[in-house]
Amino acid sequence: MFQLSLLRQFARLSIYSASIVNARTICTTSVVQFKMTEPLCAEPMKKKKKMDPAIIRAREERRRKKLEKQIRRLQKNERQLKPIDEIEVPLNLLDEIGKRKRPTVSHSAEVLEARALLQKEWTRYKRNEYINNVAQVDRIMAAQRRALEKLYEESEELYDEAVMPDLSLIPFTINGPVATPPIKNYESPDGDYIDVSKKWEN
Amino acid sequence: MVFNRLIFSEFHLCQRIFSRGLKLKPAWDITTGICVERLPVVTPPLNDIQKKYKELLYTIEIENSLKSDHEIRKDNDIIQAKQLKESIDVDYDTVSKITAQDFEDSSAEELGKFQFADIITEADKKGIKNTVDRCLQKHLVLVTSLKFGSDMKQVLPQGLWKEGETLRQTAERVLAQHCGPDLKVQFLSNAPCGFHKYKYPAEIDGKIGAKVFFYYANYRSGKVSEQVKHTWLTRSELEDALPIRYNKSVQQFLIEENI
């Protein structure tokens, strides 16, 4: 009785109202809201069916055989990987390699010198090109930064809108440039489409 | 170093906010200019050093390569022809009827028959400048003539910003109004890529000039409407057509061409 009245006093403090508290709980300290599931009582044992031991053995045997078969199959295919045609050198090429070799050419010192010079000149050319490209990107970026700064001076709202990413650009695709211009109204000749990709089955 | 940069940017920001605070109503018109560029359709021609180096790479590659099936066939043909001449008994069934040389000839003939499109287009020959179908190897920029006060000037399509729209929307609207709905372009950013300002000869509605924010777009398809006087110009032609200061601002954000 005393406890109940005390509980009622603290009822507002606890998360659950005291009425939920299991009637079985008896405690002398404040209520902790741990709950236990009801214990399951035992039920009578089922009567075991009597089976022919021979049938059980046969069943076991069958199961083991099935498993063994699977293991064997897995072991057989263990190191067999799907071949990649592009990487494997065709056998007929390996056979004919002697026939396919070109006569080795020995260049005169002048030709070698000219080649080395051209290589050096090319390297210098590419370096200049690279420096130009970087400078160009810098210049274009600086132009944009200046434009944005000027925009900020004009209006902060417009600036905020302008620096938003444009999501419609993703994914971005672009074609060309190509080696020869497209022919207008060109109808490409019909052909057969033959799918030569191999089918691999397990 | 990092601290220094931080301080610097902070200072910069303060300065900007301060200068904004001091200024009264903007006395400039805000306008957008749209730079519509047609990218090159065809790769530019190789210059001397590129040609030379390409040739070198080709020869080195051939030197290091193995013979192809076709070359083997050609070699076999020569051997067989020799055997035929010396009338060693040859199994005639194995002698191929079509030699490698025949195949080469027929291929060359087929190639000769095929007509590639000319890089120099009809418009190039006639000197027509108001079509994208010209100077296929170069970048082209759309230039229109606009009325400024009393005189016409060649500039990029340009228009006034209206209250309530973003500059990107202004750019899209101005382009559609100015060049017709047929022209399809793709804008590449919400941000302007360049800036230009000029003063009016006399104040108009209390505005002393205009600030132009350039937007960059790539040409996709369609045509500029016929009523608008327009040209598609290469870099060097831009230099001649645009006003000098304006051209300088425009060239700031364009990719330089050296052909």
CSV table of C-alpha atoms in Angstrom, one decimal:
chain,number,residue,atom,x,y,z
A,1,MET,CA,0.0,0.0,0.0
A,2,PHE,CA,2.8,2.3,1.0
A,3,GLN,CA,4.6,1.5,-2.2
A,4,LEU,CA,1.6,2.2,-4.4
A,5,SER,CA,1.1,5.6,-2.9
A,6,LEU,CA,4.8,6.3,-3.4
A,7,LEU,CA,4.6,5.2,-6.9
A,8,ARG,CA,1.7,7.4,-7.6
A,9,GLN,CA,3.8,10.3,-6.4
A,10,PHE,CA,6.5,9.6,-8.9
A,11,ALA,CA,4.1,8.6,-11.7
A,12,ARG,CA,4.5,11.9,-13.4
A,13,LEU,CA,8.2,11.6,-13.4
A,14,SER,CA,8.4,8.1,-15.0
A,15,ILE,CA,8.0,7.6,-18.7
A,16,TYR,CA,5.3,5.1,-18.3
A,17,SER,CA,2.4,5.5,-16.0
A,18,ALA,CA,2.6,3.2,-13.0
A,19,SER,CA,-0.4,1.2,-14.0
A,20,ILE,CA,1.5,-0.6,-16.7
A,21,VAL,CA,4.0,-2.0,-14.2
A,22,ASN,CA,3.7,-5.7,-14.0
A,23,ALA,CA,1.9,-6.8,-11.0
A,24,ARG,CA,4.5,-9.5,-10.4
A,25,THR,CA,7.3,-7.1,-9.8
A,26,ILE,CA,8.2,-6.5,-6.3
A,27,CYS,CA,10.8,-4.0,-5.5
A,28,THR,CA,11.9,-1.9,-2.7
A,29,THR,CA,13.7,0.7,-4.7
A,30,SER,CA,12.3,2.8,-7.5
A,31,VAL,CA,10.8,1.0,-10.4
A,32,VAL,CA,13.1,0.2,-13.3
A,33,GLN,CA,11.1,-0.4,-16.4
A,34,PHE,CA,12.8,-3.5,-17.5
A,35,LYS,CA,10.4,-6.2,-18.5
A,36,MET,CA,10.8,-9.9,-18.8
A,37,THR,CA,9.0,-12.1,-21.1
A,38,GLU,CA,6.7,-14.7,-19.7
A,39,PRO,CA,8.5,-18.0,-19.2
A,40,LEU,CA,7.5,-20.7,-21.6
A,41,CYS,CA,6.3,-23.7,-19.9
A,42,ALA,CA,7.4,-27.1,-21.0
A,43,GLU,CA,5.2,-29.2,-23.2
A,44,PRO,CA,5.0,-32.9,-23.4
A,45,MET,CA,7.6,-34.6,-25.6
A,46,LYS,CA,6.5,-35.8,-29.0
A,47,LYS,CA,6.7,-39.5,-29.6
A,48,LYS,CA,9.6,-40.3,-31.8
A,49,LYS,CA,8.8,-42.1,-35.0
A,50,LYS,CA,10.6,-45.4,-35.5
A,51,MET,CA,12.4,-45.5,-38.8
A,52,ASP,CA,14.1,-48.3,-40.6
A,53,PRO,CA,17.9,-47.8,-40.0
A,54,ALA,CA,18.6,-48.9,-43.5
A,55,ILE,CA,16.6,-46.2,-45.0
A,56,ILE,CA,18.3,-43.6,-42.8
A,57,ARG,CA,21.7,-44.9,-43.9
A,58,ALA,CA,20.7,-44.8,-47.5
A,59,ARG,CA,19.5,-41.3,-47.2
A,60,GLU,CA,22.7,-40.2,-45.5
A,61,GLU,CA,24.7,-41.9,-48.2
A,62,ARG,CA,22.8,-40.1,-50.9
A,63,ARG,CA,23.3,-36.8,-49.4
A,64,ARG,CA,27.0,-37.4,-49.0
A,65,LYS,CA,27.4,-38.4,-52.6
A,66,LYS,CA,25.6,-35.4,-53.8
A,67,LEU,CA,27.9,-33.1,-51.8
A,68,GLU,CA,31.0,-35.0,-53.0
A,69,LYS,CA,29.9,-34.6,-56.5
A,70,GLN,CA,29.5,-30.9,-56.1
A,71,ILE,CA,32.9,-30.6,-54.5
A,72,ARG,CA,34.5,-32.5,-57.3
A,73,ARG,CA,32.9,-30.3,-59.9
A,74,LEU,CA,34.1,-27.2,-58.1
A,75,GLN,CA,37.6,-28.5,-57.8
A,76,LYS,CA,37.7,-29.3,-61.5
A,77,ASN,CA,36.8,-25.8,-62.5
A,78,GLU,CA,38.8,-24.1,-59.8
A,79,ARG,CA,41.6,-22.7,-61.9
A,80,GLN,CA,39.7,-22.4,-65.2
A,81,LEU,CA,39.2,-18.7,-65.9
A,82,LYS,CA,37.3,-17.2,-68.7
A,83,PRO,CA,39.8,-16.6,-71.5
A,84,ILE,CA,40.2,-13.1,-72.9
A,85,ASP,CA,40.7,-13.3,-76.6
A,86,GLU,CA,42.3,-9.9,-76.9
A,87,ILE,CA,45.1,-10.8,-74.6
A,88,GLU,CA,45.9,-14.3,-75.8
A,89,VAL,CA,48.2,-14.4,-78.8
A,90,PRO,CA,46.6,-16.6,-81.5
A,91,LEU,CA,48.6,-19.8,-81.9
A,92,ASN,CA,49.1,-19.4,-85.7
A,93,LEU,CA,50.8,-16.1,-85.1
A,94,LEU,CA,53.2,-17.7,-82.6
A,95,ASP,CA,54.0,-20.4,-85.2
A,96,GLU,CA,54.6,-17.9,-88.0
A,97,ILE,CA,56.6,-15.5,-85.9
A,98,GLY,CA,59.8,-16.2,-87.8
A,99,LYS,CA,58.1,-15.7,-91.1
A,100,ARG,CA,56.5,-12.4,-90.0
A,101,LYS,CA,59.6,-10.7,-88.7
A,102,ARG,CA,60.7,-7.8,-90.9
A,103,PRO,CA,64.4,-7.6,-92.0
A,104,THR,CA,66.0,-5.4,-89.4
A,105,VAL,CA,67.1,-2.1,-90.8
A,106,SER,CA,70.3,-0.4,-89.5
A,107,HIS,CA,70.2,3.3,-89.9
A,108,SER,CA,73.1,5.5,-90.7
A,109,ALA,CA,74.4,7.8,-88.0
A,110,GLU,CA,72.9,10.7,-89.8
A,111,VAL,CA,69.4,9.3,-89.8
A,112,LEU,CA,69.6,8.5,-86.1
A,113,GLU,CA,70.9,12.0,-85.4
A,114,ALA,CA,68.1,13.6,-87.4
A,115,ARG,CA,65.6,11.5,-85.5
A,116,ALA,CA,67.1,12.5,-82.1
A,117,LEU,CA,67.0,16.1,-83.2
A,118,LEU,CA,63.4,15.9,-84.3
A,119,GLN,CA,62.5,14.2,-81.0
A,120,LYS,CA,64.1,17.1,-79.1
A,121,GLU,CA,62.4,19.7,-81.2
A,122,TRP,CA,59.1,17.9,-80.7
A,123,THR,CA,59.6,17.9,-76.9
A,124,ARG,CA,60.3,21.6,-76.9
A,125,TYR,CA,57.3,22.2,-79.1
A,126,LYS,CA,55.0,20.2,-76.8
A,127,ARG,CA,56.4,22.0,-73.7
A,128,ASN,CA,55.6,25.4,-75.3
A,129,GLU,CA,52.2,24.2,-76.2
A,130,TYR,CA,51.6,23.0,-72.6
A,131,ILE,CA,52.7,26.4,-71.2
A,132,ASN,CA,50.5,28.2,-73.6
A,133,ASN,CA,47.5,26.0,-72.6
A,134,VAL,CA,48.1,26.6,-68.9
A,135,ALA,CA,48.4,30.3,-69.5
A,136,GLN,CA,45.2,30.3,-71.5
A,137,VAL,CA,43.2,28.5,-68.8
A,138,ASP,CA,44.5,31.0,-66.3
A,139,ARG,CA,43.5,33.8,-68.5
A,140,ILE,CA,40.0,32.5,-69.0
A,141,MET,CA,39.6,31.7,-65.3
A,142,ALA,CA,40.8,35.2,-64.4
A,143,ALA,CA,38.2,36.7,-66.8
A,144,GLN,CA,35.4,34.8,-65.1
A,145,ARG,CA,36.6,35.7,-61.7
A,146,ARG,CA,36.7,39.4,-62.7
A,147,ALA,CA,33.2,39.1,-64.1
A,148,LEU,CA,31.9,37.5,-60.9
A,149,GLU,CA,33.6,40.2,-58.8
A,150,LYS,CA,32.0,42.9,-60.8
A,151,LEU,CA,28.6,41.1,-60.5
A,152,TYR,CA,29.1,41.0,-56.7
A,153,GLU,CA,29.6,44.7,-56.7
A,154,GLU,CA,26.4,45.2,-58.6
A,155,SER,CA,24.1,42.8,-56.8
A,156,GLU,CA,24.7,40.1,-54.2
A,157,GLU,CA,21.5,38.2,-55.2
A,158,LEU,CA,22.6,37.9,-58.8
A,159,TYR,CA,26.0,36.8,-57.7
A,160,ASP,CA,24.5,34.1,-55.5
A,161,GLU,CA,22.4,32.9,-58.4
A,162,ALA,CA,25.4,32.9,-60.7
A,163,VAL,CA,27.6,30.8,-58.5
A,164,MET,CA,25.0,28.0,-58.3
A,165,PRO,CA,26.1,24.8,-60.0
A,166,ASP,CA,24.2,24.0,-63.3
A,167,LEU,CA,23.0,20.5,-62.8
A,168,SER,CA,21.5,20.2,-66.2
A,169,LEU,CA,25.0,19.9,-67.6
A,170,ILE,CA,25.4,16.5,-66.1
A,171,PRO,CA,25.8,14.1,-67.9
A,172,PHE,CA,27.7,16.2,-70.5
A,173,THR,CA,28.2,14.9,-74.0
A,174,ILE,CA,30.0,16.5,-77.0
A,175,ASN,CA,30.9,15.2,-80.4
A,176,GLY,CA,33.8,15.8,-82.7
A,177,PRO,CA,35.9,17.2,-84.2
A,178,VAL,CA,36.3,14.7,-86.9
A,179,ALA,CA,38.8,14.1,-89.7
A,180,THR,CA,36.4,14.9,-92.6
A,181,PRO,CA,33.2,16.9,-92.6
A,182,PRO,CA,30.0,14.9,-92.6
A,183,ILE,CA,28.4,14.5,-96.0
A,184,LYS,CA,24.9,16.0,-96.1
A,185,ASN,CA,22.0,13.6,-96.7
A,186,TYR,CA,24.4,10.7,-96.7
A,187,GLU,CA,22.8,7.3,-96.6
A,188,SER,CA,25.2,4.8,-95.3
A,189,PRO,CA,25.1,1.5,-97.3
A,190,ASP,CA,23.2,-1.4,-95.7
A,191,GLY,CA,25.2,-4.2,-94.2
A,192,ASP,CA,24.6,-7.3,-92.1
A,193,TYR,CA,25.0,-7.2,-88.4
A,194,ILE,CA,26.8,-10.3,-87.2
A,195,ASP,CA,27.2,-10.7,-83.5
A,196,VAL,CA,30.5,-12.5,-83.0
A,197,SER,CA,30.8,-12.2,-79.3
A,198,LYS,CA,31.1,-15.6,-77.7
A,199,LYS,CA,28.7,-17.0,-75.2
A,200,TRP,CA,30.2,-18.4,-72.1
A,201,GLU,CA,28.2,-20.7,-69.9
A,202,ASN,CA,29.1,-22.2,-66.6
B,1,MET,CA,51.3,31.1,-45.5
B,2,VAL,CA,47.8,29.7,-45.0
B,3,PHE,CA,47.2,32.3,-42.3
B,4,ASN,CA,48.3,35.0,-44.6
B,5,ARG,CA,46.0,33.9,-47.3
B,6,LEU,CA,43.1,33.7,-44.9
B,7,ILE,CA,43.7,37.2,-43.7
B,8,PHE,CA,44.0,38.4,-47.2
B,9,SER,CA,40.7,36.9,-48.4
B,10,GLU,CA,39.0,38.2,-45.3
B,11,PHE,CA,40.4,41.6,-45.9
B,12,HIS,CA,39.2,41.4,-49.5
B,13,LEU,CA,35.7,40.5,-48.5
B,14,CYS,CA,35.6,43.3,-45.9
B,15,GLN,CA,36.7,45.7,-48.6
B,16,ARG,CA,34.0,44.5,-51.0
B,17,ILE,CA,31.3,44.7,-48.4
B,18,PHE,CA,32.5,48.2,-47.4
B,19,SER,CA,32.6,49.5,-50.9
B,20,ARG,CA,29.1,48.1,-51.5
B,21,GLY,CA,27.8,49.7,-48.4
B,22,LEU,CA,29.1,53.1,-49.4
B,23,LYS,CA,27.7,53.1,-52.9
B,24,LEU,CA,24.2,54.3,-53.6
B,25,LYS,CA,21.8,53.0,-56.2
B,26,PRO,CA,23.7,51.4,-59.1
B,27,ALA,CA,24.1,54.0,-61.8
B,28,TRP,CA,24.9,51.4,-64.4
B,29,ASP,CA,22.6,49.3,-66.6
B,30,ILE,CA,23.1,45.6,-66.2
B,31,THR,CA,23.1,43.8,-69.5
B,32,THR,CA,24.1,40.3,-70.6
B,33,GLY,CA,26.0,39.5,-73.8
B,34,ILE,CA,25.8,36.0,-75.2
B,35,CYS,CA,28.9,34.5,-76.8
B,36,VAL,CA,27.5,31.6,-79.0
B,37,GLU,CA,30.4,29.7,-80.3
B,38,ARG,CA,30.4,27.0,-83.0
B,39,LEU,CA,33.2,24.5,-82.1
B,40,PRO,CA,35.4,23.2,-85.0
B,41,VAL,CA,33.7,20.4,-86.9
B,42,VAL,CA,36.9,19.2,-88.5
B,43,THR,CA,40.3,18.8,-86.9
B,44,PRO,CA,42.6,21.7,-87.7
B,45,PRO,CA,45.4,20.9,-90.2
B,46,LEU,CA,48.8,19.7,-88.8
B,47,ASN,CA,51.6,22.2,-88.8
B,48,ASP,CA,55.1,21.4,-90.0
B,49,ILE,CA,56.6,19.9,-86.9
B,50,GLN,CA,53.4,17.9,-86.2
B,51,LYS,CA,53.6,16.5,-89.7
B,52,LYS,CA,57.3,15.6,-89.4
B,53,TYR,CA,56.8,14.0,-86.1
B,54,LYS,CA,53.8,12.0,-87.2
B,55,GLU,CA,55.8,10.6,-90.1
B,56,LEU,CA,58.6,9.6,-87.8
B,57,LEU,CA,56.3,7.8,-85.5
B,58,TYR,CA,54.8,5.9,-88.4
B,59,THR,CA,58.1,4.8,-89.8
B,60,ILE,CA,59.3,3.7,-86.4
B,61,GLU,CA,56.1,1.8,-85.8
B,62,ILE,CA,56.4,0.0,-89.1
B,63,GLU,CA,60.0,-0.9,-88.4
B,64,ASN,CA,59.0,-2.5,-85.1
B,65,SER,CA,55.9,-4.3,-86.3
B,66,LEU,CA,55.4,-7.8,-87.6
B,67,LYS,CA,54.1,-8.5,-91.0
B,68,SER,CA,50.3,-8.6,-91.4
B,69,ASP,CA,48.2,-11.3,-93.0
B,70,HIS,CA,48.0,-9.2,-96.2
B,71,GLU,CA,51.7,-8.9,-96.5
B,72,ILE,CA,52.2,-12.6,-96.0
B,73,ARG,CA,49.7,-13.2,-98.7
B,74,LYS,CA,51.6,-10.9,-101.0
B,75,ASP,CA,54.9,-12.7,-100.3
B,76,ASN,CA,53.2,-16.0,-101.0
B,77,ASP,CA,51.9,-14.6,-104.3
B,78,ILE,CA,55.4,-13.7,-105.4
B,79,ILE,CA,56.7,-17.1,-104.6
B,80,GLN,CA,53.9,-18.8,-106.4
B,81,ALA,CA,54.4,-16.6,-109.4
B,82,LYS,CA,58.0,-17.6,-109.5
B,83,GLN,CA,57.2,-21.2,-109.2
B,84,LEU,CA,54.7,-20.9,-112.1
B,85,LYS,CA,57.3,-19.3,-114.3
B,86,GLU,CA,59.8,-22.0,-113.6
B,87,SER,CA,57.0,-24.4,-114.3
B,88,ILE,CA,57.6,-26.5,-111.4
B,89,ASP,CA,54.5,-28.7,-111.0
B,90,VAL,CA,52.2,-26.7,-108.8
B,91,ASP,CA,48.9,-27.9,-107.4
B,92,TYR,CA,46.7,-25.5,-109.3
B,93,ASP,CA,43.9,-25.7,-106.8
B,94,THR,CA,46.0,-24.1,-104.1
B,95,VAL,CA,47.0,-21.1,-106.2
B,96,SER,CA,44.7,-18.4,-105.3
B,97,LYS,CA,42.8,-16.8,-108.1
B,98,ILE,CA,42.7,-13.4,-106.6
B,99,THR,CA,46.1,-12.1,-105.7
B,100,ALA,CA,46.9,-9.7,-103.0
B,101,GLN,CA,47.7,-7.1,-105.6
B,102,ASP,CA,44.2,-7.5,-107.1
B,103,PHE,CA,42.7,-6.9,-103.7
B,104,GLU,CA,44.8,-3.8,-103.2
B,105,ASP,CA,43.7,-2.5,-106.6
B,106,SER,CA,40.1,-3.1,-106.0
B,107,SER,CA,40.2,-1.4,-102.6
B,108,ALA,CA,42.0,1.6,-104.0
B,109,GLU,CA,39.4,1.8,-106.7
B,110,GLU,CA,36.6,1.8,-104.2
B,111,LEU,CA,38.3,4.5,-102.2
B,112,GLY,CA,38.8,6.5,-105.3
B,113,LYS,CA,35.1,6.3,-106.1
B,114,PHE,CA,34.1,7.6,-102.6
B,115,GLN,CA,33.5,11.3,-102.5
B,116,PHE,CA,34.6,12.9,-99.3
B,117,ALA,CA,32.9,16.1,-98.3
B,118,ASP,CA,35.0,19.1,-99.0
B,119,ILE,CA,36.5,21.0,-96.0
B,120,ILE,CA,36.2,24.2,-98.0
B,121,THR,CA,32.4,24.6,-98.1
B,122,GLU,CA,30.2,26.5,-100.6
B,123,ALA,CA,30.0,29.4,-98.2
B,124,ASP,CA,33.8,29.6,-98.0
B,125,LYS,CA,34.1,29.9,-101.7
B,126,LYS,CA,31.4,32.6,-102.0
B,127,GLY,CA,32.5,34.4,-98.9
B,128,ILE,CA,29.2,34.2,-97.2
B,129,LYS,CA,29.6,34.8,-93.5
B,130,ASN,CA,26.1,34.4,-92.1
B,131,THR,CA,26.1,30.6,-91.9
B,132,VAL,CA,27.7,28.1,-89.5
B,133,ASP,CA,28.6,26.1,-92.5
B,134,ARG,CA,31.9,27.8,-93.0
B,135,CYS,CA,35.5,27.6,-91.8
B,136,LEU,CA,34.9,24.1,-90.5
B,137,GLN,CA,38.3,23.9,-88.9
B,138,LYS,CA,38.0,27.0,-86.8
B,139,HIS,CA,35.9,28.3,-83.9
B,140,LEU,CA,33.1,30.7,-85.0
B,141,VAL,CA,31.4,33.3,-82.8
B,142,LEU,CA,28.0,34.7,-83.5
B,143,VAL,CA,28.1,38.4,-84.0
B,144,THR,CA,25.0,40.5,-84.6
B,145,SER,CA,24.5,44.2,-85.4
B,146,LEU,CA,22.8,46.2,-82.6
B,147,LYS,CA,21.6,49.7,-82.5
B,148,PHE,CA,23.4,51.9,-80.0
B,149,GLY,CA,21.9,55.4,-80.0
B,150,SER,CA,22.0,56.3,-83.6
B,151,ASP,CA,24.6,54.1,-85.1
B,152,MET,CA,24.7,50.3,-85.6
B,153,LYS,CA,27.5,48.3,-84.1
B,154,GLN,CA,28.8,44.8,-84.5
B,155,VAL,CA,28.6,43.1,-81.1
B,156,LEU,CA,27.6,39.8,-79.5
B,157,PRO,CA,23.8,39.5,-78.9
B,158,GLN,CA,23.1,41.7,-76.0
B,159,GLY,CA,20.1,42.7,-73.9
B,160,LEU,CA,19.0,44.5,-70.6
B,161,TRP,CA,18.5,42.6,-67.4
B,162,LYS,CA,15.0,42.7,-66.0
B,163,GLU,CA,14.1,42.9,-62.4
B,164,GLY,CA,13.3,39.4,-61.0
B,165,GLU,CA,15.3,37.2,-63.2
B,166,THR,CA,18.8,35.7,-62.9
B,167,LEU,CA,21.4,36.7,-65.3
B,168,ARG,CA,21.4,33.2,-66.9
B,169,GLN,CA,17.6,33.6,-67.5
B,170,THR,CA,18.3,37.0,-69.0
B,171,ALA,CA,20.9,35.5,-71.3
B,172,GLU,CA,18.5,32.8,-72.5
B,173,ARG,CA,15.6,35.2,-73.0
B,174,VAL,CA,17.7,37.8,-74.8
B,175,LEU,CA,19.1,35.1,-77.2
B,176,ALA,CA,15.7,33.7,-78.0
B,177,GLN,CA,14.2,37.2,-78.5
B,178,HIS,CA,17.1,38.4,-80.6
B,179,CYS,CA,17.9,35.4,-82.8
B,180,GLY,CA,14.6,33.6,-83.0
B,181,PRO,CA,13.5,30.4,-81.3
B,182,ASP,CA,15.0,28.2,-84.0
B,183,LEU,CA,18.6,28.6,-82.7
B,184,LYS,CA,19.5,25.9,-80.2
B,185,VAL,CA,22.5,26.4,-78.0
B,186,GLN,CA,23.8,25.0,-74.8
B,187,PHE,CA,24.9,27.4,-72.0
B,188,LEU,CA,27.9,26.1,-70.2
B,189,SER,CA,27.5,27.8,-66.8
B,190,ASN,CA,25.3,29.8,-64.6
B,191,ALA,CA,28.2,32.2,-64.1
B,192,PRO,CA,29.2,34.9,-66.5
B,193,CYS,CA,32.6,34.2,-68.2
B,194,GLY,CA,33.5,37.8,-69.1
B,195,PHE,CA,32.9,41.4,-68.3
B,196,HIS,CA,32.8,44.6,-70.2
B,197,LYS,CA,31.6,48.1,-69.4
B,198,TYR,CA,31.1,51.2,-71.5
B,199,LYS,CA,29.7,54.7,-70.9
B,200,TYR,CA,26.8,56.2,-72.7
B,201,PRO,CA,27.6,59.4,-74.5
B,202,ALA,CA,24.9,61.1,-72.3
B,203,GLU,CA,23.1,59.9,-69.3
B,204,ILE,CA,19.9,57.8,-70.0
B,205,ASP,CA,17.4,57.6,-67.2
B,206,GLY,CA,20.1,58.5,-64.7
B,207,LYS,CA,22.4,55.6,-65.9
B,208,ILE,CA,25.8,56.6,-67.0
B,209,GLY,CA,26.7,53.4,-68.8
B,210,ALA,CA,26.2,49.7,-69.1
B,211,LYS,CA,27.9,46.7,-67.6
B,212,VAL,CA,27.9,43.7,-69.9
B,213,PHE,CA,28.2,40.2,-68.4
B,214,PHE,CA,29.1,37.7,-71.0
B,215,TYR,CA,27.6,34.2,-71.0
B,216,TYR,CA,29.2,31.5,-73.0
B,217,ALA,CA,27.2,29.0,-75.0
B,218,ASN,CA,27.9,26.3,-77.5
B,219,TYR,CA,26.0,26.2,-80.8
B,220,ARG,CA,23.9,23.0,-81.1
B,221,SER,CA,21.6,23.3,-84.1
B,222,GLY,CA,19.2,25.5,-85.9
B,223,LYS,CA,19.5,28.8,-87.6
B,224,VAL,CA,19.4,32.4,-86.6
B,225,SER,CA,16.2,34.0,-87.9
B,226,GLU,CA,16.6,35.7,-91.3
B,227,GLN,CA,15.5,39.1,-90.2
B,228,VAL,CA,18.5,39.6,-87.9
B,229,LYS,CA,21.7,40.8,-89.5
B,230,HIS,CA,24.3,38.4,-88.2
B,231,THR,CA,27.6,36.8,-89.1
B,232,TRP,CA,29.6,33.9,-87.8
B,233,LEU,CA,33.2,35.1,-87.4
B,234,THR,CA,36.6,33.5,-86.8
B,235,ARG,CA,39.0,34.9,-84.3
B,236,SER,CA,40.8,37.2,-86.7
B,237,GLU,CA,37.6,38.4,-88.2
B,238,LEU,CA,36.3,39.2,-84.8
B,239,GLU,CA,39.2,41.5,-84.3
B,240,ASP,CA,38.2,43.5,-87.4
B,241,ALA,CA,34.5,43.5,-86.8
B,242,LEU,CA,34.1,44.3,-83.1
B,243,PRO,CA,34.9,47.7,-81.5
B,244,ILE,CA,38.5,47.6,-80.2
B,245,ARG,CA,37.8,47.8,-76.5
B,246,TYR,CA,34.9,45.4,-76.7
B,247,ASN,CA,37.0,43.0,-78.7
B,248,LYS,CA,39.6,43.0,-76.0
B,249,SER,CA,37.1,42.1,-73.4
B,250,VAL,CA,35.7,39.3,-75.5
B,251,GLN,CA,39.0,37.8,-76.4
B,252,GLN,CA,39.8,37.6,-72.7
B,253,PHE,CA,37.6,34.5,-72.3
B,254,LEU,CA,38.0,32.9,-75.7
B,255,ILE,CA,40.3,30.0,-76.5
B,256,GLU,CA,43.1,31.3,-78.7
B,257,GLU,CA,43.6,29.8,-82.1
B,258,ASN,CA,46.9,29.5,-83.8
B,259,ILE,CA,46.1,28.4,-87.3
